[in-house]
Short mmCIF file of C-alpha atoms and ligand atoms in Angstrom, two decimals:
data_model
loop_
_atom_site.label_atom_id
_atom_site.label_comp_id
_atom_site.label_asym_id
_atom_site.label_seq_id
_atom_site.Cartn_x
_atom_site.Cartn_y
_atom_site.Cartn_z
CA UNK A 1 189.77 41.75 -63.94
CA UNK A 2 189.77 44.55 -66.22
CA UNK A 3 192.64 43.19 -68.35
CA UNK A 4 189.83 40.21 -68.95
CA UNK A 5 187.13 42.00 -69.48
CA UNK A 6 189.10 43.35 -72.37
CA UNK A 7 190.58 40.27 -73.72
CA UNK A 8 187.41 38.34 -73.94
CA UNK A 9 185.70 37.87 -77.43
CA UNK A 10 182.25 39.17 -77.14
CA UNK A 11 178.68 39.08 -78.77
CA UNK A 12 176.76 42.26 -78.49
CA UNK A 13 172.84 41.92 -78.91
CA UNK A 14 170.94 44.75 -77.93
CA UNK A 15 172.78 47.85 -79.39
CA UNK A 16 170.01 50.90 -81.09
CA UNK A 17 172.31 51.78 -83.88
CA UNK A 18 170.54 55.57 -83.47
CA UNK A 19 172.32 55.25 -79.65
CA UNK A 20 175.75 54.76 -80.72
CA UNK A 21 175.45 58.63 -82.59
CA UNK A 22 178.54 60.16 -80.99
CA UNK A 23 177.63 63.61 -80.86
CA UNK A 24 180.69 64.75 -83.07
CA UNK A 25 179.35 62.83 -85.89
CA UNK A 26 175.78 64.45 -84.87
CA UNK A 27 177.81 67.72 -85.64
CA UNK A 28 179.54 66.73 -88.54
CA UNK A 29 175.86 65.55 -90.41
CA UNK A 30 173.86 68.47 -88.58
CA UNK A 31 175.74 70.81 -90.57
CA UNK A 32 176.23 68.57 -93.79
CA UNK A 33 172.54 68.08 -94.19
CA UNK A 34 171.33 71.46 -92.57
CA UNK A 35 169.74 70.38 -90.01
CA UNK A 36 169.17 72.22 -87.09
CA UNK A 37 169.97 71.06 -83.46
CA UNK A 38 169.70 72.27 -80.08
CA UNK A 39 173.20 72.89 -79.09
CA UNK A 40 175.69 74.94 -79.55
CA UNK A 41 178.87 72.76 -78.39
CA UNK A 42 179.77 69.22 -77.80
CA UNK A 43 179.95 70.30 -74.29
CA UNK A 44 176.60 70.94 -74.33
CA UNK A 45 175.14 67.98 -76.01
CA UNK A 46 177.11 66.20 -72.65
CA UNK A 47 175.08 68.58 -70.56
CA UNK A 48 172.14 67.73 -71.92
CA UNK A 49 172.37 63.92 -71.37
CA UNK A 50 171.05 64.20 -67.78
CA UNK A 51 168.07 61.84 -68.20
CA UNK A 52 165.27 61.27 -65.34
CA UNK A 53 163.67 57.95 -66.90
CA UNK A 54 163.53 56.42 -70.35
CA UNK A 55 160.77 58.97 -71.69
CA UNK A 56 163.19 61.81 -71.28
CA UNK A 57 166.08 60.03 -73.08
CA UNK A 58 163.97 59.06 -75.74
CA UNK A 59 162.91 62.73 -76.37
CA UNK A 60 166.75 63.84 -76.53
CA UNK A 61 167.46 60.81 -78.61
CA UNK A 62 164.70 60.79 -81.53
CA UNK A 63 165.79 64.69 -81.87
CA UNK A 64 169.35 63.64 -82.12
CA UNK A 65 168.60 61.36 -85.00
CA UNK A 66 166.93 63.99 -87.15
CA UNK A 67 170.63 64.35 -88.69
CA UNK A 68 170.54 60.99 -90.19
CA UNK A 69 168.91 61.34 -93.60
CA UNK A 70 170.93 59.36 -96.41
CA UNK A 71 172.23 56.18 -96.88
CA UNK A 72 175.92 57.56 -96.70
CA UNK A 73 174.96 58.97 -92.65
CA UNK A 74 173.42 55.55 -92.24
CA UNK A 75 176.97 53.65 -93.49
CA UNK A 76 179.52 55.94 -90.70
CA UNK A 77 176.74 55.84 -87.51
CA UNK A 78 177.63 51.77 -88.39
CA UNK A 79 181.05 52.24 -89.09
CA UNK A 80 181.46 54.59 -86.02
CA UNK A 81 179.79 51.70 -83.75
CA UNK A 82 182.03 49.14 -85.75
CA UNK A 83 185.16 50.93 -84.74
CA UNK A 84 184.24 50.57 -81.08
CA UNK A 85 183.44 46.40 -81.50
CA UNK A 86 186.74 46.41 -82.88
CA UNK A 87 188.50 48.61 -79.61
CA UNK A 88 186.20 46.52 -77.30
CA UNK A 89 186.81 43.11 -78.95
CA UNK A 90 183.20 42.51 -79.77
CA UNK A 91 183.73 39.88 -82.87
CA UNK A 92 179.57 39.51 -82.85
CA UNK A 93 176.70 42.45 -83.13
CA UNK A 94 172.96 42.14 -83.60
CA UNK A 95 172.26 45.43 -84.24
CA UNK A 96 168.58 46.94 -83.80
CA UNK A 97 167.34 49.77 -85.69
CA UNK A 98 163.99 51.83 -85.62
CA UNK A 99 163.09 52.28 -89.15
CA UNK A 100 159.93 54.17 -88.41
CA UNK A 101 162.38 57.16 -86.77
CA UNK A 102 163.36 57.43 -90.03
CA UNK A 103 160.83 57.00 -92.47
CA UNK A 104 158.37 59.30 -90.29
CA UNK A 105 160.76 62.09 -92.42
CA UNK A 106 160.66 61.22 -95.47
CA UNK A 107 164.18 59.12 -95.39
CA UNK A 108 163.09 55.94 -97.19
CA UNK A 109 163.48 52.70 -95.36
CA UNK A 110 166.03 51.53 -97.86
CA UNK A 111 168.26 54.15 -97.71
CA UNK A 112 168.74 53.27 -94.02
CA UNK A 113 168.91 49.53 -94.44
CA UNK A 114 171.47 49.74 -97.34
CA UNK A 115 173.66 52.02 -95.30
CA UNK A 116 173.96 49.74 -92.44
CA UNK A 117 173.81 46.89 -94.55
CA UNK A 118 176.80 48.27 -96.01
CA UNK A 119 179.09 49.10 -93.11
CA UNK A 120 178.00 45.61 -91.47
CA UNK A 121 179.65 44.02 -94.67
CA UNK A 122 182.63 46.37 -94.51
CA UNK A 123 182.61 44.75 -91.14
CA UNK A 124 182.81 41.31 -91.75
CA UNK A 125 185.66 41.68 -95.01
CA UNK A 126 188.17 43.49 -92.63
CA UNK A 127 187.77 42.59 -89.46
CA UNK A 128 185.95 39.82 -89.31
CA UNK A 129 182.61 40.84 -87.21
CA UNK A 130 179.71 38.87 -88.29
CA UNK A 131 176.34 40.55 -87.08
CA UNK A 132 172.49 40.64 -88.09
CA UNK A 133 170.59 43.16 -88.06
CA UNK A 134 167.17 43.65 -86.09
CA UNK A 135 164.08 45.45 -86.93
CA UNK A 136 162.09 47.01 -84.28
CA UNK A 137 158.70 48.53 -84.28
CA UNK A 138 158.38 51.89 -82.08
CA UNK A 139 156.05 50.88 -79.58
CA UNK A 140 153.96 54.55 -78.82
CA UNK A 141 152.88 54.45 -82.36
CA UNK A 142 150.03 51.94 -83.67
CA UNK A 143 149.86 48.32 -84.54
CA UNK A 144 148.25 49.93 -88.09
CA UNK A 145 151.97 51.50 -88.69
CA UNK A 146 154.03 48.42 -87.51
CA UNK A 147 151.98 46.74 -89.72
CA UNK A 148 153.03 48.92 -92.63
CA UNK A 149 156.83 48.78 -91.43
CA UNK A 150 156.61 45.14 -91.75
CA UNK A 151 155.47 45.52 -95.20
CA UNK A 152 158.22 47.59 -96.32
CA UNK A 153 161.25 45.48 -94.23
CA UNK A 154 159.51 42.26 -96.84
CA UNK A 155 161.55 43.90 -99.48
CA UNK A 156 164.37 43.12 -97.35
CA UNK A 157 163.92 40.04 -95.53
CA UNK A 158 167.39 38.39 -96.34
CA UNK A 159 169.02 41.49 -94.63
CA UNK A 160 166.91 41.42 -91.43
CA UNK A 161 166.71 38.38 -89.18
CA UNK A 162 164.39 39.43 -86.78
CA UNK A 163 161.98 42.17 -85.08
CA UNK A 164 161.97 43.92 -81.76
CA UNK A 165 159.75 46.23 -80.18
CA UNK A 166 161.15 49.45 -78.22
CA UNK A 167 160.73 53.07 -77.10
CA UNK A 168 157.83 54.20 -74.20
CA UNK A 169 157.30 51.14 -72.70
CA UNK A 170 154.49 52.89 -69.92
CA UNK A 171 151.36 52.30 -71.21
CA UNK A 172 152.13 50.35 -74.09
CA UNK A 173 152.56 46.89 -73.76
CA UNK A 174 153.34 43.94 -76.00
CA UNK A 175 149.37 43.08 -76.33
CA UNK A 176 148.90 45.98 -78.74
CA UNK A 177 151.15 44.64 -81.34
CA UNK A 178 150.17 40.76 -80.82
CA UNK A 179 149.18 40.40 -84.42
CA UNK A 180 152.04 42.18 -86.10
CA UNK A 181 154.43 39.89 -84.12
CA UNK A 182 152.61 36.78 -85.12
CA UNK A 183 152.87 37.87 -88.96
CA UNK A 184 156.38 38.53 -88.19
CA UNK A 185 157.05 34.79 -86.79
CA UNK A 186 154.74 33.71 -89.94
CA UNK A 187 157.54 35.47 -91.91
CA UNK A 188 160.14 33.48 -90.37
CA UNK A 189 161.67 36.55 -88.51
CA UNK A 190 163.28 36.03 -85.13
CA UNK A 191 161.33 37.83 -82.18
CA UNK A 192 162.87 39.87 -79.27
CA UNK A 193 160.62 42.76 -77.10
CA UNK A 194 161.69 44.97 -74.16
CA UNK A 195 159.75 44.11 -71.68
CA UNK A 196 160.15 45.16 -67.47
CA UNK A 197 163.16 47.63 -68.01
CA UNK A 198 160.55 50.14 -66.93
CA UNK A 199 157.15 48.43 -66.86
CA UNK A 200 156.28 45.68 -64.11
CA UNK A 201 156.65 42.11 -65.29
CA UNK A 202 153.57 41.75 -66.18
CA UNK A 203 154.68 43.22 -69.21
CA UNK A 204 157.15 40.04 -69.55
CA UNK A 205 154.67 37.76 -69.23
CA UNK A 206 152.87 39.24 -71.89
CA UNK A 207 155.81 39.05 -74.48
CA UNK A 208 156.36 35.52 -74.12
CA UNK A 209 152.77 34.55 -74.17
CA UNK A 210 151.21 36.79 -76.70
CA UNK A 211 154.07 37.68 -78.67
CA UNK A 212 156.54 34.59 -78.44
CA UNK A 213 159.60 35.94 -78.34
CA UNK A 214 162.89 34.28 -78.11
CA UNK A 215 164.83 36.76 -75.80
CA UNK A 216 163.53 39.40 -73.36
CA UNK A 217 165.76 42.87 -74.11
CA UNK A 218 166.55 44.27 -70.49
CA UNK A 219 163.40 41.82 -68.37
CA UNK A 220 164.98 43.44 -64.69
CA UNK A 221 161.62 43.69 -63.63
CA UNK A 222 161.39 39.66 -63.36
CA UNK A 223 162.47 39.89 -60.19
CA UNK A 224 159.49 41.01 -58.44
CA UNK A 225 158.06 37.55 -59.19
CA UNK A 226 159.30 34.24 -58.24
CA UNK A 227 157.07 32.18 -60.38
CA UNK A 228 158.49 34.19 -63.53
CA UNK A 229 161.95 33.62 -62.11
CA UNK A 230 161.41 30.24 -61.94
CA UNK A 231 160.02 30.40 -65.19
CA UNK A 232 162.93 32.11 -67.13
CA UNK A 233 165.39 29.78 -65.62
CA UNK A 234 163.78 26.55 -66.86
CA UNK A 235 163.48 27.83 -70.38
CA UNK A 236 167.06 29.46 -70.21
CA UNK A 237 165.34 32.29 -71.99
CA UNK A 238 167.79 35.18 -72.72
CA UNK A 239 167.80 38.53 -71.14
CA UNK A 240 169.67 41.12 -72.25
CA UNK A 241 170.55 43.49 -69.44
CA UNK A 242 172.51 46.83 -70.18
CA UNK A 243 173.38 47.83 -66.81
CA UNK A 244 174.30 51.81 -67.72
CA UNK A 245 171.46 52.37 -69.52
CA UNK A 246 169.74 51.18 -66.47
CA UNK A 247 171.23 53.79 -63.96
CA UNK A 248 171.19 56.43 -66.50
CA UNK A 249 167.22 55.93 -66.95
CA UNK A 250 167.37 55.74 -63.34
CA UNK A 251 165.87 52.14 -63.21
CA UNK A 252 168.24 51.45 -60.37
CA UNK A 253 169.14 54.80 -58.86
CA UNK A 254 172.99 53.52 -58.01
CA UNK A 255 175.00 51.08 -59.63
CA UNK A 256 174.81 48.83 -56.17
CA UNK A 257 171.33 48.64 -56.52
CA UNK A 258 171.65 46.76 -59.66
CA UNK A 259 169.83 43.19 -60.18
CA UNK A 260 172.45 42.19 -62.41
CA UNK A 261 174.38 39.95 -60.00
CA UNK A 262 171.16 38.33 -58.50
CA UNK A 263 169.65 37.28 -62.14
CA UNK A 264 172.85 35.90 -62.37
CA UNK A 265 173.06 33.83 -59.42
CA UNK A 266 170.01 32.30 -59.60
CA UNK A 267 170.66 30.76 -62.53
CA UNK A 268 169.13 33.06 -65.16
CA UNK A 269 170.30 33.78 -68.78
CA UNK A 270 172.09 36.83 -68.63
CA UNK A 271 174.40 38.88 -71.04
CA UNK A 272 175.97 42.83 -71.09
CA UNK A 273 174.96 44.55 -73.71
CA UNK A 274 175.30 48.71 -74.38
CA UNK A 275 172.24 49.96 -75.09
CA UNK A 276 172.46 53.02 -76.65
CA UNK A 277 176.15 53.49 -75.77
CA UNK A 278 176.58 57.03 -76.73
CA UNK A 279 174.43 58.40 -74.45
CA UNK A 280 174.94 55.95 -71.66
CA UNK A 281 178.58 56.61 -71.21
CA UNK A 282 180.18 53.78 -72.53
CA UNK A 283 180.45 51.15 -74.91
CA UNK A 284 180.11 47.31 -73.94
CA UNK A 285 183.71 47.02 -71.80
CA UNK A 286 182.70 49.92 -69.84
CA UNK A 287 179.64 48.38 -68.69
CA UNK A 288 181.47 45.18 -67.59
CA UNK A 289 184.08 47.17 -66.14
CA UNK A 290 181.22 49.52 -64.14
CA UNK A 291 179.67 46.31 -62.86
CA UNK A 292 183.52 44.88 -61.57
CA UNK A 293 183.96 48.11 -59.69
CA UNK A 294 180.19 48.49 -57.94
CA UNK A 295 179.07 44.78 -57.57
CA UNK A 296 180.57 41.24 -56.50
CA UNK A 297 180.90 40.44 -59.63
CA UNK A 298 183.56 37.61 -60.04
CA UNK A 299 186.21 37.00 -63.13
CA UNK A 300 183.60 33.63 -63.60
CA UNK A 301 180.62 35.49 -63.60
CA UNK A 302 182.11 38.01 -66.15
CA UNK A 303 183.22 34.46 -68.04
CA UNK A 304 178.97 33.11 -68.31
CA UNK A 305 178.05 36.69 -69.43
CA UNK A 306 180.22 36.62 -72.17
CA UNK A 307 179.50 32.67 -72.86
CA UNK A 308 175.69 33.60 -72.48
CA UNK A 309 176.29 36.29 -75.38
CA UNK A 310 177.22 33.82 -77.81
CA UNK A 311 175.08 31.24 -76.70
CA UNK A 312 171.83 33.45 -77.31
CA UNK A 313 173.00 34.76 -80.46
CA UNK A 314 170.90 34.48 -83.33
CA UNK A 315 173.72 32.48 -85.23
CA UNK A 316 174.04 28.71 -85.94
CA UNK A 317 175.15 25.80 -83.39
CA UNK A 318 178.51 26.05 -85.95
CA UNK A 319 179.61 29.20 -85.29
CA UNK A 320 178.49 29.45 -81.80
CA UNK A 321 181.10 26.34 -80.96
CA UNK A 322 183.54 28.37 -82.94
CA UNK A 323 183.39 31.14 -80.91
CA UNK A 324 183.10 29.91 -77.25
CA UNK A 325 185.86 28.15 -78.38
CA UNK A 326 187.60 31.59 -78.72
CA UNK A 327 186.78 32.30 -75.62
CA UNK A 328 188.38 29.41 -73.77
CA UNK A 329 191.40 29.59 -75.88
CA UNK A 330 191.24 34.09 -74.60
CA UNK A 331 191.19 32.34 -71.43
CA UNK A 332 194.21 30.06 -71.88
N1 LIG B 1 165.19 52.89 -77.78
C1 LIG B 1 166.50 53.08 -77.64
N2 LIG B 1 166.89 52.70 -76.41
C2 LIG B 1 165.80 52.25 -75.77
C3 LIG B 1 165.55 51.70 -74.49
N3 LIG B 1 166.51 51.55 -73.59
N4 LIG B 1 164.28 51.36 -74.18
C4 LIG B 1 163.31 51.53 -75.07
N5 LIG B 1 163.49 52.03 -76.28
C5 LIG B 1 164.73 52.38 -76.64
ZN1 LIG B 2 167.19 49.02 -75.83
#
């Protein structure tokens, strides 16, 4: 099983470029740029990755971004998460990243889109990894700010195919940024949300009606309601789960307890993504290979994850053939 996990072609699509900051590189820039951060050793950046939900990983992760100020820090965090797609065979990435983190310091928003821009290009000219890149508006701030951050990513619109919303779900729901996301669709951008990885489904609901989206990112909480199961399943609407972000935000306290499996069987649209990998132990093989040694998953389950990866890519019916073809022929 684990010899297939790592032979299959994959698509990633829900990857936080700010989450794949290794903390060695956090290091190297911390002391590049002068920037000051609360550790003294790599050992104790580990320690500190002991999260109790998502509020307390977000905390430990905005701080850990502070060391990302030019475009040249923005070009090896991509490279860095490149490297891995290449170890883990990922020939696809939609990448998100929270331009507000940034710009909140003074780093301008290009300097962090060229940078990743960049690497992502790098990428494609010698490995071969196509990818898009995903905008996504920090949900605990205000509509008034996405607002702005949509103005700025106009300047930029042929690098960025679509928006997302992330960070504290509790308390703020997709509602309070219906009219940014509608501008955004106006714009032509592609529209993704997390919605239930923490919040009850209501908060899925919510994203497809008031916000349209065309995938759900995590959407574990759909279980607690048939009618939205039901739902999901008829529109094949994507979800992308990332199953150790989930137990290390304690949204399932053990791996067994995962949904995973059961979205799965019922019929839903379901793909394995990473998260934010660098905090969550492990890049995308290591969350397939978690879920082959904790749940029943079977070598043709792990085959319609990674065919659901492509299929809900934000890439034309062309390439998408092209690579589930590369699949079957990994299979042969
Ligand atoms: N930002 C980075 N990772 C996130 C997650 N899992 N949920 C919400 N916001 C995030
Ligand atoms: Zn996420």
């Amino acid at each position: 099983m684990i010899d297939l996990i790592k032979k299959l072609p994959k698509a990633e699509l829900h990857l936080h470029i700010e989450g794949s900051l290794e903390p060695e590189l956090m290091f190297r820039l911390a002391k590049k740029n002068q920037v000051e951060i609360p550790y003294k050793s790599i050992e104790d950046v580990r320690n500190a990755y002991n999260f109790t939900n998502l509020q307390t990983f977000l905390d430990i992760y905005y701080a850990g971004a502070n060391v990302l100020l030019t475009k040249e820090d923005f070009y090896d965090l991509t490279w860095e998460y490149i490297l891995k797609c290449v170890e883990d065979n990922v020939i696809h990435t939609e990448i998100f990243f929270d331009p507000q983190t940034h710009t909140e310091r003074g780093v301008p928003f290009e300097a962090v889109i060229t940078g990743i821009k960049e690497a992502l290009a790098d990428a494609k000219e010698k490995y071969g990894i196509t990818s898009c890149i995903i905008m996504c508006f920090l949900r605990h701030l205000s509509q008034a700010e996405a607002f702005e951050t949509l103005e700025e990513a106009l300047k930029f619109k042929n690098d960025i195919i679509g928006v997302g919303l992330d960070s504290s779900e509790l308390g703020n729901p997709p509602s309070k940024f219906k009219e940014v996301f509608k501008k955004a669709k106006d714009e032509g951008f592609k529209l993704v949300a997390h919605a239930g990885e923490e919040a009850d489904f209501s908060y899925i609901y919510e994203a497809l009606d008031l916000l349209n989206i065309n995938r759900i990112d995590h959407g574990v909480q759909s279980i607690k309601s048939p009618e939205l199961m039901q739902r999901l399943k008829i529109e094949q609407m994507p979800l992308t789960v990332c199953p150790n972000s989930n137990i290390e935000l304690k949204v399932f306290e053990t791996y067994k307890e995962h949904n995973i499996k059961e979205l799965l069987d019922y019929g839903l649209n379901i793909s394995v993504n990473s998260d934010d990998p660098a905090y969550f132990k492990g890049y995308i093989n290591q969350n397939f290979i978690n879920l082959h040694e904790n749940l029943p998953i079977t070598e043709e389950d792990i085959i319609t994850l990674v065919k659901n990866s492509f299929r809900s890519a934000f890439i034309d019916d062309e390439l998408k053939e092209a690579y589930l073809a590369k699949v079957d022929l990994a299979l042969q």
